[in-house]
Coordinates of C-alpha atoms in Angstrom, one line a residue:
X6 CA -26.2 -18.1 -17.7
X7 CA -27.2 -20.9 -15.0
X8 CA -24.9 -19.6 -11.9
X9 CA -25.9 -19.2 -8.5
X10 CA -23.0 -17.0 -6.8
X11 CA -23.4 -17.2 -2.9
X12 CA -22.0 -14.7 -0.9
X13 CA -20.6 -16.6 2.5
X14 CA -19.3 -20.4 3.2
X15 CA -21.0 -20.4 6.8
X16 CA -24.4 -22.0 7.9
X17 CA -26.4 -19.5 6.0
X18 CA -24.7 -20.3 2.9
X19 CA -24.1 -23.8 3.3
X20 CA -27.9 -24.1 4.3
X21 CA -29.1 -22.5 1.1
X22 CA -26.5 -24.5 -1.4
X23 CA -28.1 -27.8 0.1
X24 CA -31.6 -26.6 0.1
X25 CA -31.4 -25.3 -4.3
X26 CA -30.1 -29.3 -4.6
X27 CA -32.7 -30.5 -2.9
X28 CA -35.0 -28.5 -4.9
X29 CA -33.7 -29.8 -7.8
X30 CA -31.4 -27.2 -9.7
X31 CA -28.6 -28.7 -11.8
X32 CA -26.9 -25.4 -12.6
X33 CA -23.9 -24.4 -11.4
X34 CA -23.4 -23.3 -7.5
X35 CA -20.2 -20.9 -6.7
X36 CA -19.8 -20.2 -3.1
X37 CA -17.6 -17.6 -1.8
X38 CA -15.8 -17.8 1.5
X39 CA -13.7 -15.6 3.3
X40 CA -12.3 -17.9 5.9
X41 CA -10.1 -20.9 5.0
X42 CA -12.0 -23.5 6.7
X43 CA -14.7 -26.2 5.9
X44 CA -18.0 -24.6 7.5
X45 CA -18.6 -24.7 11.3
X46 CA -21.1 -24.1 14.0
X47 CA -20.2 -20.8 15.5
X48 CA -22.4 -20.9 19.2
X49 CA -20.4 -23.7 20.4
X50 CA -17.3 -21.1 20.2
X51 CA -18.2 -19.3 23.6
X52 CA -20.5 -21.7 25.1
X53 CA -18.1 -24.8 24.9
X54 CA -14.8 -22.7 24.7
X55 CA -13.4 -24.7 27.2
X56 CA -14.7 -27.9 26.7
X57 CA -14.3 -28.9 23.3
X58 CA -11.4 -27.7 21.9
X59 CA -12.3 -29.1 18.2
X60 CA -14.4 -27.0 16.0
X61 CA -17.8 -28.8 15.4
X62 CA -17.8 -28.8 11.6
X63 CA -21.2 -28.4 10.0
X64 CA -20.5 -31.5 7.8
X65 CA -20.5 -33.8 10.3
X66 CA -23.3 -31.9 12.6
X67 CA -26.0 -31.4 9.4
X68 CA -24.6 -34.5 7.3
X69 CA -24.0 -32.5 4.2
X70 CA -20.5 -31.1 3.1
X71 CA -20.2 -27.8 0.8
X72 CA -17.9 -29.6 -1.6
X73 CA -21.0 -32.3 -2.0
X74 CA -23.4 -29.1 -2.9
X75 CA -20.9 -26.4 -4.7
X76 CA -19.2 -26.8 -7.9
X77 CA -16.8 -24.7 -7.1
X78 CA -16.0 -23.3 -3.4
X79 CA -13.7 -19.6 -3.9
X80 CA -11.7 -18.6 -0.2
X81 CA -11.2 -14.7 -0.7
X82 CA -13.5 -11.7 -0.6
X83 CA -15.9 -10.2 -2.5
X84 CA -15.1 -6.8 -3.6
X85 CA -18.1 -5.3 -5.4
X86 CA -21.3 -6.2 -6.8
X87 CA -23.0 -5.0 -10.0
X88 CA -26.8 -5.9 -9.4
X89 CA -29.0 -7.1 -13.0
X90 CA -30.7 -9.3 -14.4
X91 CA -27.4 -11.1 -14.1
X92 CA -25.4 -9.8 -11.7
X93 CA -21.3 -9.9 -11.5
X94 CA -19.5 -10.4 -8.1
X95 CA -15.8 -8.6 -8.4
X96 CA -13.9 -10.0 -6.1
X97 CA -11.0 -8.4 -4.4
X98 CA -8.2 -9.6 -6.6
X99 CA -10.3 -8.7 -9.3
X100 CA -11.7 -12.2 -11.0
X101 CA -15.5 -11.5 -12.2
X102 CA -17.9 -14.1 -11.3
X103 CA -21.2 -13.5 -13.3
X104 CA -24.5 -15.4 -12.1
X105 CA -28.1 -15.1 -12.5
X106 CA -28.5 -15.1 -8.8
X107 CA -27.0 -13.9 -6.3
X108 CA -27.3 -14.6 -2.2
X109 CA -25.5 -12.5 0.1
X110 CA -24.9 -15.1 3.2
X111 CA -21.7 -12.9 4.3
X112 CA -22.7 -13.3 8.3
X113 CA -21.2 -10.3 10.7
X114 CA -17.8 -8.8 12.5
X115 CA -17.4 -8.0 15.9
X116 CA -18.1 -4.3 17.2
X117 CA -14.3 -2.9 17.5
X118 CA -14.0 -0.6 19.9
X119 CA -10.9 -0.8 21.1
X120 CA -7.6 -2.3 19.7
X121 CA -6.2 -4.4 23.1
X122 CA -9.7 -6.7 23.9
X123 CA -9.7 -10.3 21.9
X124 CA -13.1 -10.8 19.9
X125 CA -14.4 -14.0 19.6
X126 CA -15.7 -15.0 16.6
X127 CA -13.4 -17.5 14.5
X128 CA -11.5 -20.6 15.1
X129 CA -8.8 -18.4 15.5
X130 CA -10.0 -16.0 17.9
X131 CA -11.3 -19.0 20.1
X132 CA -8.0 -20.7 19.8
X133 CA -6.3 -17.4 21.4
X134 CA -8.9 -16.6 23.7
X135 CA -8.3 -20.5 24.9
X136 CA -4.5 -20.1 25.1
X137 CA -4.8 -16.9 27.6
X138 CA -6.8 -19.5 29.9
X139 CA -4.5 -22.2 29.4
X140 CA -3.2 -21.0 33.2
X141 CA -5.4 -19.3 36.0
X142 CA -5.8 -15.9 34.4
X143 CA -8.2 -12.5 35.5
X144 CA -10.8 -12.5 32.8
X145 CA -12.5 -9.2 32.0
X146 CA -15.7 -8.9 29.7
X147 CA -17.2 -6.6 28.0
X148 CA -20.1 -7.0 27.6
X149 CA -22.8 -9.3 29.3
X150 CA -24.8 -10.1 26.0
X151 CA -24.9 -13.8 24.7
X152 CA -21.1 -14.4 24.1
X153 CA -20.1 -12.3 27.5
X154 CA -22.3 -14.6 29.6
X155 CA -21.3 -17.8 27.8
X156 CA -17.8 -17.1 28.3
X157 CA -17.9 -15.8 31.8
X158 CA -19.8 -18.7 32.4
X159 CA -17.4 -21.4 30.9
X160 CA -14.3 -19.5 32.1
X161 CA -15.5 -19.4 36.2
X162 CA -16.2 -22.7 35.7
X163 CA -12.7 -23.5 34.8
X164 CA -11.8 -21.8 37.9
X165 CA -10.5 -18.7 36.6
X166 CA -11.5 -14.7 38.0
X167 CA -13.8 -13.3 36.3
X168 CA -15.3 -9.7 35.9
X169 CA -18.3 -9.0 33.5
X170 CA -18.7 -4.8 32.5
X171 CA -22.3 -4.7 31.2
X172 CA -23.3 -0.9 30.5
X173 CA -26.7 -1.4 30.5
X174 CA -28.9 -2.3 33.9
X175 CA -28.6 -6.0 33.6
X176 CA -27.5 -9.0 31.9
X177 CA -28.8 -9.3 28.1
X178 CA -31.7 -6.7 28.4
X179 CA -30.9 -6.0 25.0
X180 CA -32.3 -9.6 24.0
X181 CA -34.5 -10.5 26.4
X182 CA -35.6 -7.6 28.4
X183 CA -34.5 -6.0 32.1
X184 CA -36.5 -8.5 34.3
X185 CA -35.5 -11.6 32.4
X186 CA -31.8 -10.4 32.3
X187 CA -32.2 -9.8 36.1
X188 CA -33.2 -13.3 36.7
X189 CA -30.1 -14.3 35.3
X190 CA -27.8 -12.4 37.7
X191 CA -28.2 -15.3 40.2
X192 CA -26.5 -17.1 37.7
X193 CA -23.2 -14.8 38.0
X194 CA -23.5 -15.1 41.8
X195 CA -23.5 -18.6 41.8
X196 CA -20.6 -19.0 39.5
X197 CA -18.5 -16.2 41.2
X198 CA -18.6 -13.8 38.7
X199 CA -17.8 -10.1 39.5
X200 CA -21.1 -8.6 37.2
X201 CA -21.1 -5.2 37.0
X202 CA -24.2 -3.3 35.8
X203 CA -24.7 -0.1 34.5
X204 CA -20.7 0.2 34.3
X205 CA -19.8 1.1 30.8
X206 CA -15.9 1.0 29.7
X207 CA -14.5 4.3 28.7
X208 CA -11.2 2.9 27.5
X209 CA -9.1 0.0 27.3
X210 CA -5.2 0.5 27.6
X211 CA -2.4 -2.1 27.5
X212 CA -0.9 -2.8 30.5
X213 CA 2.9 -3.5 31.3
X214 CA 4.6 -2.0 28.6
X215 CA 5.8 -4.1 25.7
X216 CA 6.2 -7.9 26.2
X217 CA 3.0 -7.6 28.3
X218 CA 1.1 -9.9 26.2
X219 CA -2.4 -9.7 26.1
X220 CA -2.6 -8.3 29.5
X221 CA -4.7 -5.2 29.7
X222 CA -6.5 -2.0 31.6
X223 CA -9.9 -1.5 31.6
X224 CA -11.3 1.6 32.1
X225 CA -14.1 2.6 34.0
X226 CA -16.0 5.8 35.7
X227 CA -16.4 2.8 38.9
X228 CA -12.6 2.5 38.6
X229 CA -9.7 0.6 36.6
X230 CA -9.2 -2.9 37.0
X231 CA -6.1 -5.1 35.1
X232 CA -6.7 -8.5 33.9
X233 CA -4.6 -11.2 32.1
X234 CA -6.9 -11.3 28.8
X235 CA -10.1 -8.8 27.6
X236 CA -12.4 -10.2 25.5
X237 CA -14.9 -7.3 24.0
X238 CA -18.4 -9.1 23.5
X239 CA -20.2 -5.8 22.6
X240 CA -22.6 -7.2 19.9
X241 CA -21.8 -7.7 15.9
X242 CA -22.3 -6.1 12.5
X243 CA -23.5 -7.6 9.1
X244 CA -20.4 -7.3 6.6
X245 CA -22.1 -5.3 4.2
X246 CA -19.3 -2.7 3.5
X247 CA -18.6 -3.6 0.2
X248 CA -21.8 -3.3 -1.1
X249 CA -21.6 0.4 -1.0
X250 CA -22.4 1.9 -4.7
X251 CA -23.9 -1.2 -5.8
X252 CA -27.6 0.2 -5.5
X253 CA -28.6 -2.5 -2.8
X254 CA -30.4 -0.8 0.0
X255 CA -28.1 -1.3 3.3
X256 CA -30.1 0.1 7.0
X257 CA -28.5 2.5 9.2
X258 CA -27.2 -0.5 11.1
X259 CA -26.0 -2.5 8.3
X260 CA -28.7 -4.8 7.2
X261 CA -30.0 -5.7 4.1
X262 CA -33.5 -5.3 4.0
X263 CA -35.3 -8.3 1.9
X264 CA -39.4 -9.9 1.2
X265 CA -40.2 -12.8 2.9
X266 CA -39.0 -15.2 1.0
X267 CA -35.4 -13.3 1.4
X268 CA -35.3 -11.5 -2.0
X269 CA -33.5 -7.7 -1.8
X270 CA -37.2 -5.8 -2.6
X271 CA -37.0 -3.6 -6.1
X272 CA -39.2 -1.3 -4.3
X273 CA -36.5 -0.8 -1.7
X274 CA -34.1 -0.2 -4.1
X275 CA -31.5 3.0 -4.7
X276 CA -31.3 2.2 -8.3
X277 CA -34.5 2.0 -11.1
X278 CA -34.8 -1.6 -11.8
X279 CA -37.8 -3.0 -13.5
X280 CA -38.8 -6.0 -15.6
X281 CA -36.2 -7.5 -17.1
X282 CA -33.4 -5.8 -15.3
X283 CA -34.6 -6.4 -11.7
X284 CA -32.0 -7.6 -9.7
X285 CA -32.0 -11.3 -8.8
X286 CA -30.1 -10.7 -5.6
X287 CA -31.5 -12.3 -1.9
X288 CA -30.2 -11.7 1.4
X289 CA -30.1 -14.6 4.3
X290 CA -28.7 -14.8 7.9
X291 CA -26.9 -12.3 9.9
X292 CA -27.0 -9.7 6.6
X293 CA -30.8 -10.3 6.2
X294 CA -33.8 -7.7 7.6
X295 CA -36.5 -10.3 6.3
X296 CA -39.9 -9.0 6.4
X297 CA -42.5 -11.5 8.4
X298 CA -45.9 -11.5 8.5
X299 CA -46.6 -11.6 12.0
X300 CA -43.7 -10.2 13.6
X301 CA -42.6 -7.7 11.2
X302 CA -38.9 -6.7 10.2
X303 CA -36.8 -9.4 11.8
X304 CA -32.8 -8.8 11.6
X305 CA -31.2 -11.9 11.4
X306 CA -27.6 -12.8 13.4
X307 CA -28.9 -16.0 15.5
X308 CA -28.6 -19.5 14.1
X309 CA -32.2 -20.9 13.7
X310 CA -32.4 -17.7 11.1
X311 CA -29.0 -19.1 9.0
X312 CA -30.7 -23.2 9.6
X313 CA -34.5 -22.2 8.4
X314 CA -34.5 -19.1 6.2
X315 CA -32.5 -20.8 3.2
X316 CA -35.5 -22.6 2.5
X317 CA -37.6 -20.4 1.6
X318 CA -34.5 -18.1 -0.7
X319 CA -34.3 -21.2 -2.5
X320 CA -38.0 -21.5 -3.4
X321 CA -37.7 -17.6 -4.2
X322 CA -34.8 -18.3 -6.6
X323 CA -36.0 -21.1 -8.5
X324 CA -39.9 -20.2 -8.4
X325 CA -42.9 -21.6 -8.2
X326 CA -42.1 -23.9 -11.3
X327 CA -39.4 -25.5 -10.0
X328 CA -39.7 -25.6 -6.4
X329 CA -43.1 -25.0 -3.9
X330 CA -42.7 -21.7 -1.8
X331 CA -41.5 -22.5 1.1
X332 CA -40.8 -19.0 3.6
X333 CA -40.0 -19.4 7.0
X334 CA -43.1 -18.3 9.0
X335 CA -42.1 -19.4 12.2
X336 CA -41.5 -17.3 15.3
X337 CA -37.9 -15.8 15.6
X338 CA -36.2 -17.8 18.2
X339 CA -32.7 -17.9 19.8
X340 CA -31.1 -19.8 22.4
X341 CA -28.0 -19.8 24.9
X342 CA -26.4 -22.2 27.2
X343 CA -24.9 -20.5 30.2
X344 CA -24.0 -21.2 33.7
X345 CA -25.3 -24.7 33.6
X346 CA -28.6 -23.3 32.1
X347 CA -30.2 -23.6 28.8
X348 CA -32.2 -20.2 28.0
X349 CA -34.1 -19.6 25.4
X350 CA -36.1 -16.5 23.6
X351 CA -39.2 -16.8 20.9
X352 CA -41.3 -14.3 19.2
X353 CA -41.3 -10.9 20.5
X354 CA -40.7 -9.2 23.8
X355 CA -43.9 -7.8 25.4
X356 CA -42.8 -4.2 24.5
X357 CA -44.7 -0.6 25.9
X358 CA -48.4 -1.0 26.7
X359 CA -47.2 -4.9 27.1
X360 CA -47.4 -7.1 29.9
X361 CA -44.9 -9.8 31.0
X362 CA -46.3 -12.5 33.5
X363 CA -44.2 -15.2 35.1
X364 CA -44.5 -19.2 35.4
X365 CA -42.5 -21.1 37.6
X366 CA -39.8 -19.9 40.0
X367 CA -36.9 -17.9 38.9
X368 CA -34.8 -19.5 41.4
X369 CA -35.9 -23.2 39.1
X370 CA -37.5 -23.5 35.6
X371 CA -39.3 -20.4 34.8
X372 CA -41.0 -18.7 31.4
X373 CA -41.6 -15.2 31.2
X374 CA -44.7 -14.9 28.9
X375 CA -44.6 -11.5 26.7
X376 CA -48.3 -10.4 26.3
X377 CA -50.2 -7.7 24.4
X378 CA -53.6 -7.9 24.3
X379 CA -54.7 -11.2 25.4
X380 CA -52.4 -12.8 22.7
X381 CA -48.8 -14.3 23.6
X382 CA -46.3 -12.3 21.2
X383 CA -43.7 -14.3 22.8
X384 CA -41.6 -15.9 25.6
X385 CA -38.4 -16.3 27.2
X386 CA -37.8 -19.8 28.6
X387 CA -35.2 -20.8 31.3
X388 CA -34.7 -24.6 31.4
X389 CA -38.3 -25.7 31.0
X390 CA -38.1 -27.2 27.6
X391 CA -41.9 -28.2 28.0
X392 CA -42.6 -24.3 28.2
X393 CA -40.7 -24.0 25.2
X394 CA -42.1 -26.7 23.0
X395 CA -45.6 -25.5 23.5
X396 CA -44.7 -22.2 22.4
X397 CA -43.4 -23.2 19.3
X398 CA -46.6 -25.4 18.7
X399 CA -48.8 -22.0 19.7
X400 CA -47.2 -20.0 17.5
X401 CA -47.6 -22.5 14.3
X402 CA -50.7 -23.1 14.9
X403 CA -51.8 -19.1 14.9
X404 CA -50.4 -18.8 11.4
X405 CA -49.9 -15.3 10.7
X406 CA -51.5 -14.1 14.0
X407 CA -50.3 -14.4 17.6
X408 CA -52.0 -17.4 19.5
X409 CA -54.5 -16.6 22.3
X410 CA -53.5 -17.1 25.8
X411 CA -55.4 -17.6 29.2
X412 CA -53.3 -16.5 32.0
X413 CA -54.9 -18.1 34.6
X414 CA -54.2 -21.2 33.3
X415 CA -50.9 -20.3 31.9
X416 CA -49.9 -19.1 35.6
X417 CA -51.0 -22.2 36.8
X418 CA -47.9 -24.4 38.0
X419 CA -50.1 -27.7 38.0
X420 CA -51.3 -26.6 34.2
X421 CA -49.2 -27.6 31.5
X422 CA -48.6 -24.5 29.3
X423 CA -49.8 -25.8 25.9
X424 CA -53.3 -26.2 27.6
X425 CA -53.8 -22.4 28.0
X426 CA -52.8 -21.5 24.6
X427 CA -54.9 -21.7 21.6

């Protein structure tokens, strides 16, 4: 048997098809999909929903189409999987597909809450979420995480009223912290966005009866308010359902946990398998809790994890015969565009017994440095993409450490950044 079966037809998958070719393996490459579209780049979904109404398919963004790097590309589901030394993928109509790998690249769902709010995380949901704002429209979010604030942004933009329901004390504090996310509430002001913090949504009912389209009530302990659409932005979950039974260990919150190189850890494992009969089965993107040197257990569900990780599954699957290892030790990085601003976080926040120190103006460019111990663990940059190149640089150069920082220099407005990092 010389199958690799991967699990997902998004970046993640695509990514890890491309990089086993360019490492050289001739055998067979089956990739599942559950969407019946070519692969395409999700973030430009809610931060260009209104300004390109194409999909921007991966082909033509990273030059390499699945059908140049698959054999054979399945749309449906997979169903069940039956972990070995080769492993069988069931799928939901009941075809076996046997492989001696496996990668589970099946990316996330949207948090469902409620039935009435749109979610946005295919063509299709963009393409509804698009038609409601086709005509001035009252737009209510859920949610002021990434896809809330790209959408609020690109729909008061358009012109249209907007209300933002965050439950928790400020825009993505989640991601990058309460005094970051607080810096980015001038960003609502400016655009006219109703942002309300600390407000979260007991219920959303319809509204108007039947024929009401997607008009709806939201539902708060602050009051009611009725808008023309609801979209409910209130975060994602690996699809890793169907794994259930199959002896692959699955976290609390859904994730798959893997070794660095992306491989689903026999140690980890619900099921004894040992020599021979350890499953070859890795785990990369949104479905992946990949362990990192430096920075520990890193969940994945941002693009730079589905565009770097595959390299180093690929080295895992073929081995150190075939291919050089190649594990993504960078820092964990993701980024948004929003309101006219390009934000961005890497490595770690600064955590308890941490520090977070300020460069620049939050009313301008500004980086908020996370520091423990005289070491940067990480940053969170707002439009200084100087700021954010040298942290990149730091954090290669440290290898498996954090880089040293001095703060007076890095506090410095006349010092360039990369100078106080070493």
């Amino acid at each position: 048997m010389n199958r690799i079966v991967i699990v997902g037809a998004g970046l993640a998958g695509l990514r890890t098809a491309t990089e086993l070719r360019e490492r050289g393996y001739d055998g067979e490459v089956v990739v599942i999909g559950d969407e019946p579209h070519p692969p395409y780049d999700r973030p430009p979904l809610s931060s260009e929903l209104l300004t390109r109404a194409e999909p921007l398919w991966l082909a033509d963004d990273l030059g390499t189409a699945l059908a140049d790097v698959a054999d054979r590309v399945i749309t449906g589901r997979a169903a069940r999987l039956e972990p070995g030394a080769e492993s069988v993928v069931i799928m939901d109509d009941g075809a076996r597909l046997e492989a001696s790998a496996v990668v589970l690249a099946m990316g996330s769902a949207p948090v469902r809450r409620w039935p009435e709010p749109l979610t946005l995380h295919t063509l299709e949901d963009a393409a509804l979420l698009r038609a409601a704002l086709a005509a001035p429209a009252r737009l209510a979010i859920i949610g002021a995480g990434w896809i809330g604030s790209e959408v609020a942004g690109q729909a008061a933009a358009a012109g249209h009223e907007v209300t933002v329901f965050e439950a928790g004390p400020a825009p993505l504090a989640d991601h990058i912290g309460v005094r970051a996310g607080d810096y980015t509430r001038a960003w609502h002001e400016a655009a006219e966005v109703d942002l309300r913090t600390d407000t979260p949504v007991h219920a959303v009912d319809p509204a108007g009866g039947t024929g009401a389209g997607l008009r709806a009530i939201v539902r708060t302990g602050d009051g009611d308010i009725e808008a023309d659409a609801v979209l409910a932005a209130t975060g994602v979950r690996p699809n890793t359902d169907w794994l259930a039974g199959s002896g692959i260990p699955v976290t609390e919150r859904g994730f798959v946990p893997v070794t660095v190189d992306g491989r689903v850890s026999p140690r980890d494992a619900t099921v004894e398998a040992t020599g021979a009969d350890t499953p070859r089965v890795w785990a990369v993107g949104d479905v992946a809790l990949r362990d990192h040197p430096r920075h520990g257990p890193l969940a994945g569900g941002h693009w730079f994890s589905a565009l770097r990780d595959p390299a180093g599954v690929a080295a895992g699957i073929l081995g150190p015969e075939r291919a050089e290892p190649a594990p993504n030790l960078l820092a964990p990085e993701v980024f948004s565009d929003q309101f006219g601003h390009h934000l961005e976080r890497i490595g770690d926040l600064a955590g308890p017994g941490g520090t977070e120190v300020l460069r620049g103006d939050p009313g301008a460019g500004w980086t908020l440095l996370q520091i423990r111990e005289n070491r940067l663990v990480g940053a969170i940059v707002a439009d200084s993409p100087r700021d954010t190149s040298a942290v990149r640089k730091a954090f290669q150069r440290a290898g498996e450490d954090y880089p040293r920082i001095d703060l007076d220099l890095a506090t410095d407005p006349a010092v360039q950044l990369r100078k106080a990092l070493t």
